[in-house]
GROMACS .gro file of N, CA, C and O in nm:
model
  500
    1MET      N    1  10.428   9.220  11.769
    1MET     CA    2  10.506   9.273  11.633
    1MET      C    3  10.514   9.427  11.869
    1MET      O    4  10.439   9.371  11.872
    2SER      N    5  10.680   9.455  11.883
    2SER     CA    6  10.702   9.516  12.012
    2SER      C    7  10.610   9.681  11.946
    2SER      O    8  10.575   9.689  12.082
    3GLN      N    9  10.632   9.717  11.843
    3GLN     CA   10  10.537   9.829  11.797
    3GLN      C   11  10.457   9.890  11.679
    3GLN      O   12  10.559   9.802  11.609
    4PRO      N   13  10.388  10.003  11.659
    4PRO     CA   14  10.395   9.990  11.521
    4PRO      C   15  10.446  10.100  11.505
    4PRO      O   16  10.530  10.229  11.499
    5TYR      N   17  10.554  10.025  11.370
    5TYR     CA   18  10.574  10.111  11.235
    5TYR      C   19  10.517  10.193  11.152
    5TYR      O   20  10.424  10.118  11.082
    6GLN      N   21  10.578  10.354  11.181
    6GLN     CA   22  10.507  10.455  11.099
    6GLN      C   23  10.599  10.541  10.993
    6GLN      O   24  10.704  10.559  11.011
    7LEU      N   25  10.595  10.466  10.868
    7LEU     CA   26  10.729  10.505  10.741
    7LEU      C   27  10.604  10.622  10.640
    7LEU      O   28  10.492  10.584  10.612
    8GLY      N   29  10.717  10.691  10.658
    8GLY     CA   30  10.654  10.792  10.572
    8GLY      C   31  10.689  10.682  10.390
    8GLY      O   32  10.737  10.653  10.393
    9ASP      N   33  10.644  10.786  10.278
    9ASP     CA   34  10.657  10.769  10.181
    9ASP      C   35  10.815  10.666  10.108
    9ASP      O   36  10.843  10.607  10.019
   10LEU      N   37  10.897  10.817  10.118
   10LEU     CA   38  11.029  10.752  10.140
   10LEU      C   39  11.071  10.658  10.182
   10LEU      O   40  11.148  10.616  10.101
   11GLN      N   41  11.081  10.645  10.293
   11GLN     CA   42  11.159  10.617  10.392
   11GLN      C   43  11.033  10.399  10.363
   11GLN      O   44  11.173  10.287  10.361
   12LEU      N   45  10.953  10.443  10.313
   12LEU     CA   46  10.872  10.265  10.300
   12LEU      C   47  10.968  10.226  10.115
   12LEU      O   48  10.984  10.090  10.132
   13ALA      N   49  11.005  10.313  10.029
   13ALA     CA   50  11.030  10.267   9.909
   13ALA      C   51  11.198  10.238   9.957
   13ALA      O   52  11.241  10.132   9.879
   14ILE      N   53  11.241  10.295  10.019
   14ILE     CA   54  11.402  10.257  10.068
   14ILE      C   55  11.422  10.113  10.143
   14ILE      O   56  11.468  10.052  10.091
   15MET      N   57  11.246  10.078  10.235
   15MET     CA   58  11.281   9.978  10.330
   15MET      C   59  11.220   9.914  10.175
   15MET      O   60  11.248   9.748  10.188
   16ARG      N   61  11.108   9.922  10.106
   16ARG     CA   62  11.129   9.793   9.984
   16ARG      C   63  11.246   9.723   9.852
   16ARG      O   64  11.254   9.557   9.843
   17VAL      N   65  11.326   9.824   9.900
   17VAL     CA   66  11.494   9.792   9.825
   17VAL      C   67  11.537   9.726   9.932
   17VAL      O   68  11.556   9.649   9.835
   18LEU      N   69  11.516   9.770  10.050
   18LEU     CA   70  11.643   9.638  10.175
   18LEU      C   71  11.498   9.518  10.122
   18LEU      O   72  11.621   9.347  10.169
   19TRP      N   73  11.443   9.531  10.173
   19TRP     CA   74  11.393   9.383  10.180
   19TRP      C   75  11.367   9.320  10.048
   19TRP      O   76  11.373   9.192  10.066
   20ALA      N   77  11.380   9.381   9.949
   20ALA     CA   78  11.390   9.272   9.801
   20ALA      C   79  11.553   9.205   9.812
   20ALA      O   80  11.564   9.092   9.738
   21ARG      N   81  11.607   9.350   9.878
   21ARG     CA   82  11.729   9.291   9.815
   21ARG      C   83  11.853   9.198   9.944
   21ARG      O   84  11.904   9.135   9.941
   22GLY      N   85  11.771   9.225  10.061
   22GLY     CA   86  11.831   9.163  10.150
   22GLY      C   87  11.977   9.253  10.231
   22GLY      O   88  11.911   9.268  10.445
   23GLU      N   89  12.083   9.326  10.147
   23GLU     CA   90  12.114   9.504  10.198
   23GLU      C   91  12.149   9.503  10.112
   23GLU      O   92  12.128   9.450   9.948
   24ALA      N   93  12.235   9.633  10.052
   24ALA     CA   94  12.236   9.780  10.009
   24ALA      C   95  12.280   9.880  10.044
   24ALA      O   96  12.257   9.872  10.170
   25SER      N   97  12.409   9.943  10.001
   25SER     CA   98  12.450  10.009  10.005
   25SER      C   99  12.366  10.152   9.943
   25SER      O  100  12.287  10.125   9.894
   26ALA      N  101  12.370  10.248  10.005
   26ALA     CA  102  12.291  10.421   9.961
   26ALA      C  103  12.335  10.397   9.788
   26ALA      O  104  12.247  10.460   9.768
   27SER      N  105  12.453  10.380   9.772
   27SER     CA  106  12.419  10.405   9.599
   27SER      C  107  12.349  10.303   9.596
   27SER      O  108  12.268  10.329   9.453
   28GLU      N  109  12.375  10.222   9.607
   28GLU     CA  110  12.291  10.107   9.600
   28GLU      C  111  12.133  10.111   9.572
   28GLU      O  112  12.068  10.130   9.490
   29VAL      N  113  12.045  10.225   9.634
   29VAL     CA  114  11.984  10.134   9.696
   29VAL      C  115  11.896  10.344   9.626
   29VAL      O  116  11.814  10.350   9.505
   30HIS      N  117  11.983  10.507   9.632
   30HIS     CA  118  11.958  10.484   9.446
   30HIS      C  119  11.923  10.459   9.420
   30HIS      O  120  11.864  10.550   9.329
   31ALA      N  121  12.031  10.438   9.325
   31ALA     CA  122  12.017  10.364   9.240
   31ALA      C  123  11.856  10.306   9.160
   31ALA      O  124  11.880  10.305   9.063
   32ALA      N  125  11.851  10.208   9.297
   32ALA     CA  126  11.662  10.148   9.240
   32ALA      C  127  11.635  10.223   9.284
   32ALA      O  128  11.466  10.184   9.182
   33LEU      N  129  11.620  10.393   9.304
   33LEU     CA  130  11.474  10.447   9.338
   33LEU      C  131  11.493  10.567   9.225
   33LEU      O  132  11.411  10.676   9.220
   34LEU      N  133  11.636  10.581   9.198
   34LEU     CA  134  11.670  10.700   9.044
   34LEU      C  135  11.544  10.680   8.990
   34LEU      O  136  11.461  10.829   9.020
   35GLU      N  137  11.467  10.568   8.848
   35GLU     CA  138  11.416  10.648   8.742
   35GLU      C  139  11.224  10.730   8.846
   35GLU      O  140  11.191  10.857   8.846
   36GLU      N  141  11.252  10.667   8.937
   36GLU     CA  142  11.114  10.620   9.024
   36GLU      C  143  11.086  10.771   9.147
   36GLU      O  144  11.006  10.938   9.163
   37ARG      N  145  11.203  10.811   9.169
   37ARG     CA  146  11.268  10.923   9.257
   37ARG      C  147  11.308  11.059   9.212
   37ARG      O  148  11.292  11.113   9.262
   38GLY      N  149  11.418  10.990   9.152
   38GLY     CA  150  11.487  11.149   9.119
   38GLY      C  151  11.585  11.166   9.286
   38GLY      O  152  11.634  11.337   9.176
   39LEU      N  153  11.620  11.129   9.301
   39LEU     CA  154  11.616  11.253   9.428
   39LEU      C  155  11.851  11.224   9.469
   39LEU      O  156  11.848  11.214   9.362
   40ALA      N  157  11.870  11.359   9.501
   40ALA     CA  158  12.024  11.287   9.519
   40ALA      C  159  12.049  11.214   9.607
   40ALA      O  160  11.976  11.188   9.730
   41PRO      N  161  12.211  11.080   9.571
   41PRO     CA  162  12.266  11.077   9.621
   41PRO      C  163  12.239  11.130   9.792
   41PRO      O  164  12.225  10.990   9.853
   42THR      N  165  12.297  11.184   9.811
   42THR     CA  166  12.317  11.249   9.974
   42THR      C  167  12.159  11.230  10.037
   42THR      O  168  12.148  11.185  10.172
   43THR      N  169  12.083  11.228   9.898
   43THR     CA  170  11.959  11.272   9.984
   43THR      C  171  11.881  11.085  10.063
   43THR      O  172  11.886  11.068  10.173
   44ILE      N  173  11.929  11.055   9.976
   44ILE     CA  174  11.874  10.834  10.034
   44ILE      C  175  11.972  10.859  10.137
   44ILE      O  176  11.979  10.797  10.253
   45ALA      N  177  12.109  10.871  10.153
   45ALA     CA  178  12.220  10.836  10.293
   45ALA      C  179  12.141  10.950  10.426
   45ALA      O  180  12.170  10.843  10.471
   46THR      N  181  12.140  11.034  10.370
   46THR     CA  182  12.027  11.134  10.505
   46THR      C  183  11.946  10.996  10.527
   46THR      O  184  11.969  11.055  10.656
   47MET      N  185  11.897  10.988  10.473
   47MET     CA  186  11.735  10.925  10.551
   47MET      C  187  11.712  10.735  10.529
   47MET      O  188  11.751  10.697  10.676
   48LEU      N  189  11.887  10.734  10.546
   48LEU     CA  190  11.932  10.605  10.563
   48LEU      C  191  11.972  10.600  10.710
   48LEU      O  192  11.927  10.535  10.814
   49ARG      N  193  12.082  10.666  10.751
   49ARG     CA  194  12.089  10.781  10.947
   49ARG      C  195  11.966  10.755  10.962
   49ARG      O  196  11.984  10.697  11.135
   50LYS      N  197  11.865  10.882  10.902
   50LYS     CA  198  11.802  10.889  10.996
   50LYS      C  199  11.676  10.752  11.021
   50LYS      O  200  11.647  10.789  11.140
   51MET      N  201  11.685  10.700  10.994
   51MET     CA  202  11.580  10.552  10.962
   51MET      C  203  11.700  10.441  11.076
   51MET      O  204  11.600  10.351  11.143
   52GLU      N  205  11.806  10.496  11.026
   52GLU     CA  206  11.919  10.393  11.157
   52GLU      C  207  11.874  10.447  11.349
   52GLU      O  208  11.872  10.358  11.361
   53ASP      N  209  11.880  10.564  11.299
   53ASP     CA  210  11.859  10.657  11.386
   53ASP      C  211  11.711  10.637  11.466
   53ASP      O  212  11.714  10.607  11.648
   54LYS      N  213  11.629  10.501  11.369
   54LYS     CA  214  11.433  10.488  11.481
   54LYS      C  215  11.497  10.373  11.434
   54LYS      O  216  11.350  10.301  11.521
   55GLY      N  217  11.572  10.297  11.443
   55GLY     CA  218  11.585  10.163  11.418
   55GLY      C  219  11.591  10.065  11.390
   55GLY      O  220  11.515   9.904  11.387
   56VAL      N  221  11.522  10.105  11.219
   56VAL     CA  222  11.473  10.075  11.136
   56VAL      C  223  11.557  10.010  11.018
   56VAL      O  224  11.526   9.860  10.986
   57VAL      N  225  11.696  10.017  11.004
   57VAL     CA  226  11.761  10.005  10.970
   57VAL      C  227  11.893   9.985  11.056
   57VAL      O  228  11.907  10.063  11.124
   58ASP      N  229  11.981   9.876  11.036
   58ASP     CA  230  12.104   9.895  11.075
   58ASP      C  231  12.233   9.849  10.892
   58ASP      O  232  12.150   9.851  10.830
   59HIS      N  233  12.338   9.881  10.989
   59HIS     CA  234  12.434   9.882  10.915
   59HIS      C  235  12.561   9.780  10.943
   59HIS      O  236  12.616   9.784  11.073
   60ARG      N  237  12.647   9.729  10.827
   60ARG     CA  238  12.728   9.738  10.885
   60ARG      C  239  12.875   9.800  10.734
   60ARG      O  240  12.826   9.808  10.628
   61ALA      N  241  13.001   9.783  10.800
   61ALA     CA  242  13.108   9.903  10.688
   61ALA      C  243  13.142   9.734  10.589
   61ALA      O  244  13.183   9.620  10.620
   62GLN      N  245  13.164   9.778  10.432
   62GLN     CA  246  13.291   9.750  10.426
   62GLN      C  247  13.323   9.777  10.324
   62GLN      O  248  13.323   9.899  10.251
   63GLY      N  249  13.463   9.811  10.389
   63GLY     CA  250  13.538   9.897  10.310
   63GLY      C  251  13.488  10.049  10.446
   63GLY      O  252  13.532  10.105  10.522
   64ARG      N  253  13.523  10.149  10.242
   64ARG     CA  254  13.462  10.286  10.307
   64ARG      C  255  13.277  10.302  10.285
   64ARG      O  256  13.266  10.430  10.383
   65GLN      N  257  13.237  10.157  10.242
   65GLN     CA  258  13.078  10.156  10.245
   65GLN      C  259  13.005  10.079  10.350
   65GLN      O  260  13.069  10.040  10.416
   66PHE      N  261  12.881  10.209  10.339
   66PHE     CA  262  12.772  10.097  10.464
   66PHE      C  263  12.721   9.998  10.376
   66PHE      O  264  12.669  10.061  10.285
   67ILE      N  265  12.667   9.926  10.473
   67ILE     CA  266  12.578   9.862  10.365
   67ILE      C  267  12.446   9.815  10.499
   67ILE      O  268  12.477   9.792  10.594
   68TYR      N  269  12.434   9.831  10.460
   68TYR     CA  270  12.226   9.903  10.499
   68TYR      C  271  12.146   9.757  10.547
   68TYR      O  272  12.141   9.692  10.380
   69ARG      N  273  12.092   9.719  10.595
   69ARG     CA  274  11.997   9.598  10.623
   69ARG      C  275  11.922   9.634  10.707
   69ARG      O  276  11.878   9.719  10.784
   70PRO      N  277  11.720   9.608  10.643
   70PRO     CA  278  11.630   9.629  10.791
   70PRO      C  279  11.675   9.553  10.850
   70PRO      O  280  11.723   9.393  10.904
   71CYS      N  281  11.553   9.611  10.981
   71CYS     CA  282  11.606   9.586  11.072
   71CYS      C  283  11.451   9.532  11.162
   71CYS      O  284  11.420   9.458  11.254
   72ILE      N  285  11.406   9.535  11.101
   72ILE     CA  286  11.208   9.539  11.064
   72ILE      C  287  11.132   9.469  10.977
   72ILE      O  288  11.219   9.444  10.839
   73ALA      N  289  11.082   9.378  10.981
   73ALA     CA  290  10.957   9.297  10.895
   73ALA      C  291  10.884   9.411  10.816
   73ALA      O  292  10.789   9.440  10.890
   74GLU      N  293  10.859   9.323  10.678
   74GLU     CA  294  10.742   9.390  10.651
   74GLU      C  295  10.577   9.357  10.619
   74GLU      O  296  10.527   9.457  10.676
   75SER      N  297  10.639   9.275  10.727
   75SER     CA  298  10.497   9.274  10.764
   75SER      C  299  10.447   9.323  10.950
   75SER      O  300  10.378   9.379  10.939
   76ASP      N  301  10.594   9.409  10.989
   76ASP     CA  302  10.532   9.450  11.114
   76ASP      C  303  10.500   9.587  11.040
   76ASP      O  304  10.406   9.645  11.162
   77VAL      N  305  10.560   9.615  10.994
   77VAL     CA  306  10.535   9.742  10.925
   77VAL      C  307  10.396   9.805  10.842
   77VAL      O  308  10.316   9.853  10.871
   78ARG      N  309  10.359   9.671  10.733
   78ARG     CA  310  10.190   9.728  10.723
   78ARG      C  311  10.121   9.677  10.811
   78ARG      O  312   9.945   9.745  10.804
   79GLU      N  313  10.114   9.615  10.903
   79GLU     CA  314  10.020   9.553  11.047
   79GLU      C  315  10.013   9.700  11.073
   79GLU      O  316   9.896   9.732  11.182
   80GLY      N  317  10.147   9.781  11.160
   80GLY     CA  318  10.103   9.907  11.159
   80GLY      C  319  10.060  10.043  11.075
   80GLY      O  320   9.963  10.010  11.171
   81MET      N  321  10.160  10.037  10.993
   81MET     CA  322  10.006  10.084  10.883
   81MET      C  323   9.929  10.103  10.867
   81MET      O  324   9.790  10.243  10.880
   82VAL      N  325   9.816   9.994  10.822
   82VAL     CA  326   9.712   9.949  10.811
   82VAL      C  327   9.622   9.953  10.972
   82VAL      O  328   9.518   9.997  10.986
   83GLY      N  329   9.663   9.935  11.063
   83GLY     CA  330   9.607   9.942  11.210
   83GLY      C  331   9.567  10.100  11.232
   83GLY      O  332   9.475  10.129  11.255
   84ASP      N  333   9.688  10.175  11.182
   84ASP     CA  334   9.686  10.316  11.229
   84ASP      C  335   9.560  10.373  11.062
   84ASP      O  336   9.510  10.479  11.181
   85LEU      N  337   9.567  10.337  10.984
   85LEU     CA  338   9.432  10.351  10.902
   85LEU      C  339   9.338  10.304  10.938
   85LEU      O  340   9.201  10.410  10.853
   86VAL      N  341   9.302  10.247  10.921
   86VAL     CA  342   9.209  10.139  11.066
   86VAL      C  343   9.116  10.273  11.196
   86VAL      O  344   9.036  10.294  11.138
   87GLU      N  345   9.218  10.249  11.211
   87GLU     CA  346   9.225  10.378  11.380
   87GLU      C  347   9.180  10.504  11.302
   87GLU      O  348   9.045  10.552  11.398
   88ARG      N  349   9.239  10.543  11.226
   88ARG     CA  350   9.251  10.744  11.251
   88ARG      C  351   9.088  10.720  11.116
   88ARG      O  352   9.051  10.845  11.140
   89LEU      N  353   9.115  10.645  11.021
   89LEU     CA  354   8.979  10.649  10.928
   89LEU      C  355   8.865  10.611  10.923
   89LEU      O  356   8.747  10.673  10.910
   90PHE      N  357   8.863  10.536  10.999
   90PHE     CA  358   8.787  10.524  11.038
   90PHE      C  359   8.718  10.415  11.209
   90PHE      O  360   8.645  10.323  11.172
   91ARG      N  361   8.767  10.466  11.262
   91ARG     CA  362   8.749  10.495  11.386
   91ARG      C  363   8.774  10.338  11.433
   91ARG      O  364   8.689  10.285  11.604
   92GLY      N  365   8.885  10.263  11.474
   92GLY     CA  366   8.864  10.135  11.471
   92GLY      C  367   8.770  10.035  11.401
   92GLY      O  368   8.768   9.903  11.421
   93ASP      N  369   8.680  10.071  11.309
   93ASP     CA  370   8.577   9.943  11.235
   93ASP      C  371   8.650   9.897  11.134
   93ASP      O  372   8.658   9.932  11.012
   94CYS      N  373   8.723   9.740  11.149
   94CYS     CA  374   8.741   9.660  11.006
   94CYS      C  375   8.659   9.690  10.939
   94CYS      O  376   8.732   9.726  10.758
   95ALA      N  377   8.514   9.623  10.952
   95ALA     CA  378   8.412   9.595  10.882
   95ALA      C  379   8.434   9.707  10.849
   95ALA      O  380   8.375   9.708  10.666
   96ALA      N  381   8.457   9.885  10.841
   96ALA     CA  382   8.409   9.955  10.748
   96ALA      C  383   8.486  10.002  10.614
   96ALA      O  384   8.486  10.063  10.594
   97LEU      N  385   8.619   9.989  10.667
   97LEU     CA  386   8.749   9.962  10.585
   97LEU      C  387   8.674   9.864  10.516
   97LEU      O  388   8.700   9.944  10.326
   98VAL      N  389   8.657   9.774  10.495
   98VAL     CA  390   8.606   9.622  10.362
   98VAL      C  391   8.477   9.752  10.315
   98VAL      O  392   8.513   9.741  10.177
   99ASN      N  393   8.410   9.805  10.386
   99ASN     CA  394   8.324   9.805  10.286
   99ASN      C  395   8.365   9.916  10.192
   99ASN      O  396   8.273   9.907  10.113
  100HIS      N  397   8.447   9.998  10.234
  100HIS     CA  398   8.488  10.148  10.188
  100HIS      C  399   8.497  10.080  10.071
  100HIS      O  400   8.533  10.089   9.992
  101LEU      N  401   8.710   9.959  10.063
  101LEU     CA  402   8.674   9.895   9.912
  101LEU      C  403   8.593   9.861   9.854
  101LEU      O  404   8.544   9.918   9.719
  102ILE      N  405   8.475   9.776   9.878
  102ILE     CA  406   8.446   9.687   9.836
  102ILE      C  407   8.311   9.823   9.732
  102ILE      O  408   8.303   9.834   9.616
  103GLU      N  409   8.253   9.903   9.815
  103GLU     CA  410   8.139  10.039   9.765
  103GLU      C  411   8.268  10.108   9.661
  103GLU      O  412   8.171  10.211   9.562
  104ALA      N  413   8.382  10.116   9.683
  104ALA     CA  414   8.459  10.219   9.579
  104ALA      C  415   8.506  10.180   9.465
  104ALA      O  416   8.526  10.203   9.393
  105GLY      N  417   8.471  10.007   9.487
  105GLY     CA  418   8.506   9.878   9.360
  105GLY      C  419   8.653   9.905   9.311
  105GLY      O  420   8.654   9.803   9.239
  106GLU      N  421   8.699   9.897   9.479
  106GLU     CA  422   8.878   9.857   9.522
  106GLU      C  423   8.857   9.697   9.499
  106GLU      O  424   9.021   9.654   9.475
  107ILE      N  425   8.792   9.615   9.554
  107ILE     CA  426   8.730   9.479   9.580
  107ILE      C  427   8.683   9.423   9.453
  107ILE      O  428   8.573   9.451   9.399
  108ASP      N  429   8.782   9.332   9.368
  108ASP     CA  430   8.603   9.226   9.252
  108ASP      C  431   8.617   9.154   9.306
  108ASP      O  432   8.640   9.161   9.402
  109ALA      N  433   8.510   9.152   9.244
  109ALA     CA  434   8.416   8.901   9.260
  109ALA      C  435   8.532   8.871   9.254
  109ALA      O  436   8.519   8.742   9.376
  110GLY      N  437   8.658   8.862   9.179
  110GLY     CA  438   8.804   8.738   9.246
  110GLY      C  439   8.797   8.820   9.356
  110GLY      O  440   8.835   8.699   9.428
  111GLU      N  441   8.827   8.866   9.382
  111GLU     CA  442   8.921   8.955   9.563
  111GLU      C  443   8.810   8.884   9.662
  111GLU      O  444   8.846   8.815   9.796
  112LEU      N  445   8.710   8.888   9.684
  112LEU     CA  446   8.577   8.910   9.703
  112LEU      C  447   8.544   8.739   9.766
  112LEU      O  448   8.529   8.727   9.865
  113ASP      N  449   8.550   8.681   9.688
  113ASP     CA  450   8.559   8.529   9.635
  113ASP      C  451   8.727   8.473   9.691
  113ASP      O  452   8.683   8.376   9.813
  114GLU      N  453   8.797   8.544   9.697
  114GLU     CA  454   8.933   8.470   9.772
  114GLU      C  455   8.863   8.532   9.902
  114GLU      O  456   8.979   8.456  10.044
  115LEU      N  457   8.855   8.641   9.955
  115LEU     CA  458   8.758   8.745  10.075
  115LEU      C  459   8.723   8.619  10.164
  115LEU      O  460   8.719   8.555  10.279
  116ARG      N  461   8.607   8.565  10.090
  116ARG     CA  462   8.548   8.490  10.191
  116ARG      C  463   8.560   8.332  10.230
  116ARG      O  464   8.567   8.217  10.281
  117ALA      N  465   8.649   8.278  10.102
  117ALA     CA  466   8.677   8.148  10.093
  117ALA      C  467   8.849   8.188  10.211
  117ALA      O  468   8.836   8.103  10.312
  118ARG      N  469   8.929   8.283  10.262
  118ARG     CA  470   8.963   8.275  10.372
  118ARG      C  471   8.893   8.316  10.536
  118ARG      O  472   8.928   8.279  10.634
  119LEU      N  473   8.780   8.333  10.513
  119LEU     CA  474   8.683   8.388  10.555
  119LEU      C  475   8.659   8.238  10.665
  119LEU      O  476   8.680   8.227  10.746
  120GLY      N  477   8.607   8.143  10.546
  120GLY     CA  478   8.588   8.026  10.648
  120GLY      C  479   8.701   7.934  10.664
  120GLY      O  480   8.660   7.844  10.743
  121LYS      N  481   8.815   7.944  10.628
  121LYS     CA  482   8.964   7.893  10.701
  121LYS      C  483   9.003   7.949  10.860
  121LYS      O  484   9.115   8.020  10.851
  122GLY      N  485   8.908   8.113  10.860
  122GLY     CA  486   9.019   8.133  10.984
  122GLY      C  487   9.055   8.228  10.952
  122GLY      O  488   9.123   8.292  11.072
  123GLY      N  489   9.022   8.307  10.843
  123GLY     CA  490   9.134   8.464  10.799
  123GLY      C  491   9.256   8.439  10.752
  123GLY      O  492   9.354   8.566  10.715
  124ARG      N  493   9.279   8.379  10.814
  124ARG     CA  494   9.454   8.389  10.788
  124ARG      C  495   9.469   8.241  10.632
  124ARG      O  496   9.413   8.169  10.636
  125ARG      N  497   9.648   8.308  10.576
  125ARG     CA  498   9.698   8.237  10.456
  125ARG      C  499   9.749   8.122  10.564
  125ARG      O  500   9.775   8.181  10.607
   0.00000   0.00000   0.00000
């Protein structure tokens, strides 16, 4: 990963649409998020332009319409955002995050079994 990517809530929602579809116009992204977000089409278009300025999406022209595609992988965003969470809230202690999730009841017994199995395999899927 070249840099840690930090996306806001709306940016992450837009990226999820683009990751799922591969590419989409601003109006397609707006339609996909309309029920969840209720934002104006211009808000989505503006955000896509800002995201392009940051280098997380780019576009190609199709007639008079711009078709946007992601320039970063979902795994890179996840890595960056989780890393930031661990650093800011748990002072870099990943075990503290896992302990917090267990104590808060966020991880059930089946998920703990899966984690144990992953740890036995070196921690990766």
